[in-house]
XYZ file of C-alpha atoms in Angstrom:
682
model
C -5.754 32.828 -21.202
C -9.274 33.916 -23.176
C -10.124 32.369 -27.052
C -9.287 33.593 -30.058
C -11.927 34.682 -32.103
C -10.589 32.035 -34.474
C -11.279 29.316 -32.057
C -14.794 30.999 -31.164
C -15.743 30.048 -34.746
C -14.716 27.157 -35.460
C -15.410 25.456 -32.634
C -18.564 22.949 -32.886
C -17.038 22.184 -36.439
C -13.673 21.207 -34.291
C -15.855 19.024 -32.191
C -17.713 17.254 -34.425
C -15.210 16.728 -36.845
C -12.912 15.077 -34.147
C -15.658 13.546 -33.064
C -16.577 11.850 -35.763
C -12.863 10.161 -36.220
C -11.021 12.415 -38.706
C -8.627 15.865 -37.244
C -9.095 19.159 -38.837
C -6.279 20.877 -39.226
C -4.751 17.898 -38.864
C -0.595 18.688 -37.399
C 2.157 16.625 -36.107
C 1.285 17.416 -32.165
C 0.368 14.965 -30.526
C -0.451 12.817 -27.445
C 2.115 11.328 -25.543
C -0.291 9.481 -21.956
C -3.518 9.210 -21.912
C -4.769 8.423 -18.278
C -6.416 7.247 -17.181
C -4.161 3.894 -18.893
C -5.640 1.999 -21.645
C -4.515 -0.861 -24.616
C -6.894 0.754 -26.975
C -4.803 4.449 -26.492
C -1.838 2.630 -26.347
C -1.502 -0.297 -28.714
C -4.960 0.083 -30.363
C -6.733 -2.623 -29.147
C -10.287 -2.277 -27.186
C -9.184 -4.917 -25.163
C -7.422 -5.634 -22.632
C -9.453 -3.834 -20.642
C -6.552 -2.086 -18.212
C -8.673 0.471 -16.210
C -11.723 -0.056 -14.357
C -14.115 1.531 -11.529
C -16.744 0.272 -9.949
C -19.239 2.844 -10.134
C -19.323 6.208 -8.781
C -15.855 5.974 -8.248
C -13.459 8.527 -8.836
C -10.891 8.836 -10.792
C -8.759 11.887 -13.146
C -8.820 12.324 -16.370
C -5.402 13.702 -17.696
C -3.172 14.144 -21.003
C 0.181 15.397 -21.997
C -0.470 17.376 -24.823
C 3.157 18.155 -26.856
C 1.743 20.862 -29.242
C 3.425 22.452 -32.607
C 6.594 23.619 -31.914
C 5.742 27.192 -32.123
C 2.558 26.417 -31.154
C 1.166 26.053 -27.198
C -2.478 24.666 -25.723
C -5.201 27.575 -26.105
C -8.623 25.278 -24.593
C -8.773 21.358 -24.554
C -12.212 19.265 -23.623
C -12.715 15.871 -22.171
C -15.824 13.405 -23.961
C -17.354 10.111 -22.866
C -19.197 7.801 -24.688
C -19.427 11.516 -26.649
C -20.518 13.304 -24.353
C -18.822 16.237 -23.286
C -17.487 16.270 -19.250
C -16.176 19.150 -17.352
C -15.559 20.247 -14.106
C -15.317 18.166 -10.369
C -17.233 14.862 -10.072
C -17.888 14.969 -13.323
C -20.770 17.025 -14.311
C -22.174 17.827 -17.751
C -22.982 20.069 -19.450
C -23.787 20.739 -22.927
C -21.722 23.540 -24.863
C -17.825 22.768 -25.231
C -17.206 25.969 -25.109
C -17.303 25.889 -21.231
C -14.151 24.131 -22.040
C -10.980 25.856 -19.991
C -7.279 25.889 -19.023
C -8.070 26.075 -16.072
C -6.824 22.693 -15.376
C -4.229 22.974 -17.497
C -0.062 22.679 -16.596
C 1.694 24.407 -19.560
C 5.505 23.553 -19.014
C 7.757 25.791 -21.828
C 12.130 24.845 -20.927
C 11.808 23.783 -17.478
C 9.588 26.674 -16.687
C 6.005 27.345 -15.674
C 3.510 29.428 -16.398
C 0.208 27.034 -16.058
C -2.216 28.167 -13.193
C -1.945 25.050 -11.513
C 2.231 26.175 -10.985
C 3.738 22.270 -11.856
C 7.120 21.176 -13.199
C 7.671 18.895 -15.840
C 9.324 16.317 -16.339
C 12.613 16.742 -18.090
C 13.292 15.437 -22.684
C 9.420 17.304 -22.581
C 8.848 19.403 -25.758
C 8.746 22.722 -24.822
C 4.949 24.242 -24.421
C 4.225 20.888 -23.348
C 0.712 20.432 -21.567
C -0.953 18.540 -18.833
C -4.387 19.103 -18.724
C -6.668 17.055 -16.342
C -10.425 16.474 -15.082
C -10.200 15.897 -11.501
C -12.441 14.028 -10.132
C -14.833 12.634 -13.291
C -17.317 9.576 -11.850
C -19.391 7.871 -13.348
C -22.498 4.888 -13.048
C -23.014 3.060 -15.453
C -21.389 -0.097 -15.666
C -19.818 -1.223 -19.116
C -16.793 -0.872 -21.351
C -16.625 3.201 -21.975
C -14.893 5.295 -24.372
C -13.207 8.321 -23.256
C -11.684 11.144 -25.050
C -9.496 14.391 -25.201
C -9.612 16.848 -27.670
C -6.408 19.188 -27.273
C -6.511 22.998 -29.255
C -3.154 24.645 -29.951
C -3.373 28.923 -30.888
C -3.565 28.259 -34.941
C -6.912 26.630 -34.426
C -5.547 23.030 -34.816
C -6.570 19.481 -32.534
C -5.314 17.020 -31.651
C -7.202 14.379 -29.928
C -6.772 10.889 -28.242
C -8.870 8.148 -27.526
C -8.617 6.013 -25.153
C -11.746 3.380 -22.696
C -12.190 1.860 -19.447
C -14.822 -0.820 -17.607
C -17.064 0.348 -14.813
C -17.408 -2.904 -13.084
C -21.360 -4.344 -12.096
C -21.880 -5.148 -8.755
C -25.194 -7.378 -8.905
C -27.608 -6.635 -5.597
C -26.061 -8.496 -3.051
C -29.024 -10.533 -2.954
C -29.285 -8.978 0.766
C -26.241 -10.679 2.310
C -23.527 -6.992 2.648
C -20.051 -7.633 4.593
C -20.849 -4.558 6.564
C -17.234 -4.670 8.009
C -14.036 -5.375 5.887
C -10.650 -6.772 7.160
C -8.085 -7.221 5.310
C -5.009 -8.831 6.255
C -2.019 -8.155 4.848
C 0.715 -10.202 5.790
C 4.129 -8.258 3.904
C 5.827 -10.180 1.546
C 3.777 -13.406 2.278
C 3.760 -16.130 -0.177
C 3.133 -20.306 0.262
C 6.285 -20.886 1.549
C 6.002 -17.967 4.338
C 3.580 -19.629 5.125
C 4.517 -23.261 5.803
C 7.442 -21.970 6.939
C 5.153 -20.156 9.879
C 2.643 -23.555 10.601
C 5.722 -25.672 10.831
C 7.452 -23.982 13.542
C 4.028 -23.218 15.556
C 2.480 -26.790 15.123
C 4.834 -29.438 13.935
C 4.060 -32.536 12.294
C 3.928 -36.018 13.368
C 4.380 -38.770 10.562
C 3.937 -35.868 7.970
C -0.066 -34.629 9.214
C 1.148 -30.865 10.688
C -0.272 -31.341 14.249
C -2.704 -28.379 13.953
C -3.276 -25.438 11.635
C -2.902 -21.410 11.515
C -5.616 -19.624 11.962
C -5.351 -18.921 8.261
C -5.124 -22.460 7.010
C -8.347 -22.935 8.733
C -10.172 -19.688 6.141
C -12.381 -21.929 4.372
C -12.315 -20.297 1.143
C -8.577 -19.923 -1.661
C -7.421 -18.119 -4.432
C -3.760 -17.611 -5.706
C -3.366 -13.668 -6.640
C -1.279 -12.560 -9.856
C 0.625 -9.393 -8.417
C 2.047 -7.679 -11.586
C 2.106 -3.547 -11.155
C 1.523 -1.374 -13.862
C 5.062 -0.863 -14.824
C 6.679 -4.504 -14.411
C 6.311 -7.756 -13.207
C 7.613 -7.719 -9.458
C 6.025 -4.950 -7.711
C 6.927 -3.307 -4.879
C 4.661 -3.331 -1.769
C 2.990 0.254 -2.559
C 1.245 -0.686 -5.720
C 0.855 -4.009 -4.427
C -1.411 -2.911 -1.546
C -3.010 0.357 -3.738
C -3.979 -2.323 -6.580
C -5.930 -4.547 -4.053
C -7.681 -0.759 -3.269
C -8.560 0.890 -6.301
C -9.346 -1.525 -8.153
C -6.696 -0.504 -10.367
C -3.476 -1.069 -11.809
C -0.071 1.562 -10.697
C 3.349 2.145 -10.948
C 5.643 0.882 -8.964
C 6.271 3.411 -5.610
C 2.990 4.707 -6.492
C -0.013 4.580 -4.072
C -4.225 5.868 -5.179
C -2.533 7.420 -8.030
C -1.628 6.515 -11.876
C 1.980 7.966 -13.021
C 1.881 11.723 -15.178
C 4.329 13.708 -16.415
C 5.075 15.997 -13.287
C 7.777 16.013 -10.432
C 5.348 16.760 -8.331
C 4.525 13.968 -6.703
C 1.345 15.050 -4.603
C -0.630 16.081 -7.998
C -0.584 12.717 -10.546
C -3.638 12.137 -11.801
C -5.915 10.433 -8.566
C -8.049 7.138 -8.060
C -10.464 6.478 -5.591
C -9.570 4.428 -2.431
C -11.234 1.752 -1.282
C -11.753 3.227 2.374
C -13.311 6.881 0.620
C -15.853 5.185 -1.835
C -17.212 3.409 1.619
C -16.712 6.084 3.315
C -18.260 8.937 0.696
C -21.690 6.182 -0.001
C -21.820 4.456 3.454
C -20.089 6.439 5.862
C -17.736 3.860 6.911
C -14.663 4.180 9.254
C -10.922 3.375 8.516
C -8.992 1.536 10.622
C -4.606 1.223 9.541
C -2.778 -0.921 11.943
C 1.322 -2.210 10.864
C 3.504 -3.565 13.262
C 5.930 -0.837 10.436
C 6.115 2.823 10.399
C 2.579 4.323 9.383
C 3.534 6.384 6.345
C 5.111 3.002 4.533
C 3.945 1.666 1.344
C 1.094 -0.508 2.692
C -0.518 1.310 5.279
C -0.697 3.927 2.968
C -1.943 2.040 0.198
C -5.034 2.491 2.111
C -5.473 6.586 1.966
C -2.708 8.659 0.755
C -2.161 10.468 -3.040
C 1.796 10.512 -4.226
C 3.471 9.115 -6.535
C 6.950 9.048 -4.437
C 6.413 6.184 -1.484
C 8.825 7.733 0.743
C 7.551 10.871 1.006
C 6.418 10.649 5.050
C 5.830 14.134 5.393
C 3.289 14.507 3.258
C 1.998 11.041 3.501
C 1.988 11.663 7.347
C -0.317 14.295 7.706
C -2.573 13.534 4.921
C -3.338 10.650 6.668
C -5.014 13.326 9.365
C -5.984 16.421 7.373
C -8.121 14.537 4.390
C -9.369 11.938 7.459
C -12.861 13.831 5.989
C -12.415 11.542 3.015
C -11.371 8.616 4.907
C -13.500 8.214 7.746
C -9.756 7.488 9.274
C -9.997 6.378 12.804
C -7.507 4.201 13.724
C -3.900 4.263 13.207
C -1.707 2.456 15.050
C 2.037 1.433 14.345
C 5.684 2.904 14.210
C 6.915 6.346 13.104
C 7.282 8.417 15.162
C 9.957 10.371 13.508
C 6.981 11.654 11.333
C 4.584 13.499 14.159
C 7.628 15.066 16.353
C 7.872 18.780 15.360
C 11.483 19.744 13.574
C 11.544 23.763 13.965
C 15.245 23.497 11.543
C 13.910 21.777 8.804
C 16.582 19.255 9.211
C 17.794 15.972 9.643
C 21.835 16.438 9.631
C 22.895 16.818 12.661
C 19.353 14.425 13.388
C 17.154 15.933 15.968
C 17.015 14.776 19.456
C 13.439 13.858 19.621
C 14.248 12.005 16.569
C 12.270 14.020 14.331
C 11.887 13.475 10.571
C 9.829 16.152 9.747
C 11.517 18.070 6.742
C 9.794 20.292 3.579
C 11.182 18.728 0.807
C 8.877 15.449 1.552
C 5.954 17.764 2.263
C 3.161 19.189 0.055
C 0.902 21.912 -0.734
C -1.511 20.777 -3.737
C -2.583 22.817 -6.860
C -6.487 23.921 -6.652
C -7.772 21.875 -9.389
C -7.419 18.945 -6.680
C -8.610 20.464 -3.872
C -11.884 21.977 -5.695
C -11.892 18.271 -7.752
C -11.588 15.978 -4.030
C -12.101 18.309 -1.786
C -8.963 16.889 -0.050
C -7.063 19.705 1.648
C -4.916 22.181 0.048
C -1.678 20.695 2.494
C 1.410 23.241 3.800
C 4.590 22.819 3.979
C 4.962 22.920 7.770
C 8.165 20.286 9.581
C 7.701 22.475 12.689
C 4.378 20.958 12.507
C 3.808 18.858 15.957
C 1.042 16.591 14.654
C 0.594 14.435 17.271
C -1.456 17.207 18.893
C -3.067 17.320 16.043
C -4.029 14.556 15.573
C -5.189 14.355 19.986
C -6.503 18.260 19.490
C -9.104 15.898 16.062
C -10.278 14.251 18.760
C -7.649 11.161 19.214
C -6.309 9.555 22.133
C -2.768 9.003 21.715
C -0.847 6.019 22.968
C 2.588 5.932 23.108
C 3.194 2.317 24.269
C 1.530 -0.865 25.282
C 1.169 0.860 28.753
C -0.710 3.878 27.223
C -2.704 1.341 24.773
C -3.982 -0.238 27.341
C -5.006 3.305 29.074
C -6.752 4.228 26.130
C -9.276 1.459 27.262
C -9.753 2.328 31.048
C -13.235 3.297 30.198
C -13.700 1.277 27.031
C -12.753 2.239 23.691
C -12.271 5.305 22.995
C -13.224 6.829 19.604
C -10.397 7.545 17.302
C -7.287 6.546 18.139
C -3.388 6.792 17.419
C -0.766 4.427 18.134
C 3.119 5.607 17.330
C 5.688 3.058 19.314
C 8.484 3.344 17.917
C 10.491 6.248 16.155
C 10.003 4.259 12.545
C 9.791 0.169 11.891
C 8.248 -1.478 15.537
C 11.128 -4.752 16.975
C 10.159 -7.659 15.508
C 8.039 -10.285 17.232
C 11.759 -12.189 18.319
C 12.876 -9.320 19.959
C 9.580 -8.447 21.666
C 8.594 -11.569 22.511
C 12.259 -12.038 23.666
C 11.713 -8.884 26.290
C 8.730 -10.123 27.679
C 10.707 -13.033 28.145
C 13.239 -11.030 30.141
C 16.238 -10.884 27.673
C 15.782 -7.103 27.269
C 18.635 -6.832 25.749
C 17.514 -5.753 21.745
C 14.227 -3.846 22.806
C 16.228 -1.508 25.377
C 18.763 -0.952 23.103
C 16.212 0.362 20.314
C 14.693 2.552 23.324
C 11.201 2.013 23.418
C 10.740 -1.820 25.010
C 6.801 -1.560 25.897
C 5.588 -2.422 22.341
C 2.282 -4.331 21.875
C 2.224 -7.028 20.464
C 0.502 -7.633 16.590
C -2.577 -9.627 18.332
C -3.095 -7.174 20.943
C -3.154 -3.565 18.496
C -5.954 -5.687 16.041
C -7.841 -6.572 19.153
C -7.979 -2.825 19.933
C -8.382 -1.553 17.139
C -11.145 -3.325 15.776
C -12.972 -2.437 19.431
C -12.662 1.612 18.714
C -13.625 0.349 14.606
C -17.046 -1.345 16.024
C -18.423 1.347 17.001
C -19.455 2.678 13.402
C -22.783 1.266 12.925
C -22.342 1.952 10.180
C -19.305 -0.535 9.597
C -15.526 -0.293 9.006
C -12.936 -1.150 6.329
C -9.717 -2.398 8.050
C -6.014 -3.151 6.371
C -4.195 -5.551 9.877
C -0.859 -5.794 8.721
C 2.263 -8.073 9.931
C 5.491 -6.176 7.732
C 7.733 -7.334 8.771
C 8.154 -10.508 6.912
C 9.121 -8.658 4.197
C 11.883 -7.187 5.964
C 12.729 -9.625 7.338
C 12.983 -12.060 4.379
C 14.984 -9.563 2.434
C 17.012 -9.226 5.264
C 16.883 -13.300 4.885
C 17.135 -13.381 8.857
C 14.914 -16.986 8.682
C 14.967 -16.982 12.897
C 12.657 -13.975 11.981
C 10.729 -14.079 10.022
C 8.683 -17.085 10.397
C 7.909 -15.826 14.437
C 6.317 -12.476 12.513
C 4.219 -15.110 10.308
C 3.415 -16.593 13.943
C 2.599 -13.076 15.181
C 1.020 -12.490 12.264
C -1.186 -15.171 12.883
C -2.268 -14.655 16.170
C -3.810 -11.031 14.738
C -5.597 -13.492 12.263
C -7.291 -15.850 15.305
C -8.321 -12.099 16.554
C -9.962 -11.065 13.327
C -11.362 -14.448 13.092
C -12.455 -14.414 16.312
C -14.120 -11.298 15.518
C -16.168 -12.558 12.361
C -17.187 -15.337 14.217
C -19.225 -12.825 16.544
C -20.243 -10.488 14.012
C -21.125 -12.524 10.591
C -21.864 -9.201 8.690
C -17.731 -9.445 7.909
C -15.021 -10.303 5.177
C -12.158 -11.271 6.106
C -9.392 -11.728 3.919
C -6.046 -12.694 3.994
C -3.069 -11.897 1.865
C -0.212 -9.892 1.195
C 0.663 -8.038 -1.322
C 3.656 -10.380 -3.493
C 6.182 -12.796 -2.618
C 9.281 -11.426 -0.552
C 12.829 -13.060 -1.500
C 11.792 -16.963 -2.724
C 11.886 -18.116 0.019
C 11.933 -22.316 0.190
C 11.636 -25.098 2.583
C 14.908 -26.927 1.596
C 15.077 -29.586 4.406
C 16.743 -28.957 8.013
C 19.576 -29.188 9.303
C 21.678 -33.003 10.637
C 23.176 -31.136 13.601
C 22.330 -30.551 16.326
C 22.465 -27.017 17.732
C 25.369 -27.585 19.450
C 26.938 -29.174 16.772
C 26.027 -25.382 14.597
C 27.491 -23.593 17.192
C 30.462 -25.365 17.659
C 31.045 -25.091 13.383
C 28.991 -21.994 11.798
C 30.604 -22.659 8.456
C 29.699 -26.044 7.216
C 27.730 -24.152 5.127
C 25.426 -27.045 2.769
C 27.056 -29.174 4.457
C 24.150 -29.497 7.658
C 21.585 -29.387 5.143
C 19.852 -32.413 5.057
C 17.246 -33.162 2.317
C 14.209 -35.003 1.550
C 13.278 -37.583 4.067
C 17.237 -37.042 6.080
C 15.346 -33.876 7.307
C 13.035 -35.424 9.414
C 11.089 -33.210 11.241
C 11.651 -30.472 13.045
C 10.953 -30.404 16.219
C 10.442 -26.422 18.420
C 8.899 -26.047 21.493
C 5.907 -23.827 22.281
C 5.804 -21.415 24.864
C 2.442 -20.260 26.911
C 3.219 -17.423 25.029
C 2.327 -19.250 21.411
C 5.961 -18.546 20.534
C 9.235 -20.847 20.246
C 11.263 -21.307 23.238
C 13.570 -21.174 20.826
C 14.685 -20.986 17.253
C 17.838 -22.787 17.683
C 16.349 -26.201 18.012
C 17.882 -29.362 17.427
C 17.620 -30.549 13.096
C 16.394 -27.223 12.741
C 14.216 -26.267 9.370
C 16.599 -24.837 7.236
C 15.273 -21.523 4.930
C 16.825 -21.483 1.166
C 15.960 -18.319 -1.117
C 15.825 -17.438 -4.889
C 15.876 -14.144 -5.008
C 18.911 -13.815 -2.515
C 22.239 -11.272 -2.428
C 25.192 -12.507 -1.342
C 25.239 -13.990 2.427
C 27.469 -15.056 5.092
C 25.295 -18.190 6.838
C 25.204 -19.793 9.692
C 22.569 -21.209 10.404
C 22.556 -19.568 13.541
C 20.694 -17.260 14.970
C 21.365 -13.352 15.242
C 21.204 -11.750 18.616
C 20.999 -8.672 16.911
C 18.295 -7.579 14.426
C 20.563 -6.884 10.779
C 20.382 -3.436 10.526
C 16.848 -1.029 10.027
C 18.026 2.053 7.927
C 15.356 3.947 8.774
C 15.719 3.698 11.927
C 16.994 7.586 13.035
C 18.692 6.117 16.031
C 19.476 2.732 14.773
C 21.842 0.114 17.540
C 25.559 -0.029 16.315
C 25.243 -3.892 17.239
C 23.597 -4.590 14.652
C 25.051 -5.722 11.614
C 24.921 -3.759 8.769
C 23.565 -5.945 6.067
C 23.825 -9.616 5.080
C 26.198 -9.775 2.755
C 28.149 -8.086 6.829
C 26.241 -10.599 9.061
C 28.652 -13.449 10.395
C 31.580 -12.422 7.592
C 33.866 -14.454 8.673
C 32.310 -16.274 10.763
C 29.977 -18.530 8.782
C 29.759 -19.490 5.293
C 29.676 -17.876 1.861
C 26.545 -18.401 -0.034
C 26.316 -16.573 -3.700
C 23.113 -14.746 -4.140
C 21.408 -14.265 -7.935
C 20.931 -10.391 -6.854
C 23.002 -7.458 -6.795
C 23.059 -5.102 -3.090
C 22.820 -6.629 0.013
C 19.510 -7.786 0.437
C 16.949 -11.134 -1.624
C 14.216 -8.897 -3.076
C 10.713 -9.455 -4.474
C 9.687 -12.180 -7.379
C 6.947 -12.218 -9.130
C 5.200 -14.740 -7.608
C 1.664 -16.004 -7.170
C 0.424 -15.973 -3.715
C -2.440 -17.687 -1.433
C -5.393 -15.344 -0.801
C -7.884 -17.039 1.920
C -11.350 -15.301 3.016
C -13.718 -15.265 5.480
C -16.868 -14.655 6.227
C -19.902 -12.456 4.085
C -18.945 -12.314 0.564
C -16.000 -15.499 1.155
C -16.864 -17.774 -1.454
C -15.948 -14.992 -4.674
C -12.406 -15.842 -4.108
C -11.131 -18.845 -4.790
C -9.350 -19.294 -8.477
C -6.961 -17.708 -10.379
C -7.439 -13.813 -10.069
C -5.597 -10.589 -10.452
C -4.950 -8.422 -7.810
C -7.308 -5.833 -8.540
C -10.075 -8.613 -8.789
C -10.593 -7.894 -4.927
C -11.991 -4.261 -5.137
C -14.972 -5.525 -7.277
C -15.217 -8.689 -5.220
C -15.014 -6.715 -2.163
C -17.654 -4.021 -3.813
C -20.630 -7.182 -4.311
C -19.560 -7.622 -0.577
C -19.894 -4.371 0.676
C -21.931 -2.029 -1.536
C -24.829 -4.545 -3.056
C -25.805 -2.141 -5.615
C -26.050 0.871 -3.776
C -23.987 3.194 -6.175
C -24.818 2.019 -9.426
C -28.087 3.214 -9.907
C -25.917 6.652 -11.193
C -26.723 6.861 -14.631
C -23.665 9.190 -15.592
């Protein structure tokens, strides 16, 4: 789209008037969205500053521009502190006439006419334009003002102003954390931690007989967990807020919201993994007991506004490893890696594949150019396991395969996929190892590793990089079983997670240049330890409809006594006078206070066992007592409650007090970077 003679002639005056605070030839055109998010734009207030970045951290500038009726946006320009910026990486130019429409997406009545080929959300006026500058970065600490200026074909302009902050990180005093380990107990609030301690350690006359590994960390703070668009976050921004330093909308990972329908073209913000890989050559390891496409693992490396886009998410893990340094990926999720030539999920392919074009991606050219990202391809027929192996990853399909991969020492890179979707929970894995294979055999993946075993393997691989690593270790089903209000299964998830914490702490003790964080992305279910059963296990089994009449509170609750086996887990959770859990964010459920043989149905499994109860409202129906909930549906929900974060090792002393989840990125930056990148004065 070439500039008209009118625009060429008027451009210098337009720029001067716009940057001076006036609009030449004012029109009714508006800018309805400006990215990164800013209170200066949204409310006219310069504070608080919403968007913050480490020195040199990349992010996109974007605006949604609504022109006058009958007009179109001919060209645009972005300015930071009054200086024109253009091009990938934030290259500067003194000539405003270099601004052009290459990054413009223009939608007309839902159809696209722009070069990027995007489709706008419904309801925007005709000829609305989404204009972007990809991969911008600035090094100078402080609060910076940015503007967008857009020109209509008739020469009239529209402008908007926002701000962002570059957070200085100091010189580190020579104390640099080479390795960063983030242990994320998904949904794990204070009550979940306490329940794990009660079950695993026991109490004597009011004193805990022992501490969880996470209890021994010397520094603890409280984290505020809100997302960009809600006081109650989901797991996507709950994790990504930690490792981008910026708020995201619920369901979005590594991006800011925009006004296009393409889930993979949103304005990006650089992850901690990308930042430290680019700056220092660090590796990335992602370990989870969930499906690896799930919100928490994906929110370490993936850029999408739709956390459910499994095919594109797992493809991006491999294809953009040059940006993130991905060297370890372990968990469930094999269904996204298996080829599906038919592109169908109905009927379910015999190999369990759920790859399909509908949740894959092809990136617009400006993201590819601005970020150096792989362009992507709609390829449900792709054999992604084979592609990982071709890229040099050792592949482990089960615990035996994981052991085999280390037979001659740690491999350089490792992929482990131990289930079609989410892995079996600790309660059932431990039962299988003890000889009761009822559940693990029914699920079809009887030989799954425990999280501490996966953590040990991951750290052995990652520590081969002399430049260090970033690792995220997730105990995913603390959240998933709390959603289902399975009060026997989620406490064992806490215990399994804590055993992984012990592995990470032991690594940090041997490698003192390591920072270890233990936290959650949010609290799930409003879990509360309400007391203990006033009945024996036999009495509960004989009368499962007791409901609240079984609950002993205050001094009547006494101290439940769980017996721990040599494997570190309770011999049984069905003990006399067992700990009882209540929920403050629950749906209806039928409660017997007894463990269920099969876990409640996991809808992400391609082949869920028929023996699994459909949901908590169906589990024990007609057998247990009905407990009415406060929320609709059949699952408990996340809450907005602050959650604890515990820190150990290099830089751990920063993590005290009450702070926002986005603050974690900058505290890690101070520990890991120590001023390396803030000399850039763009």
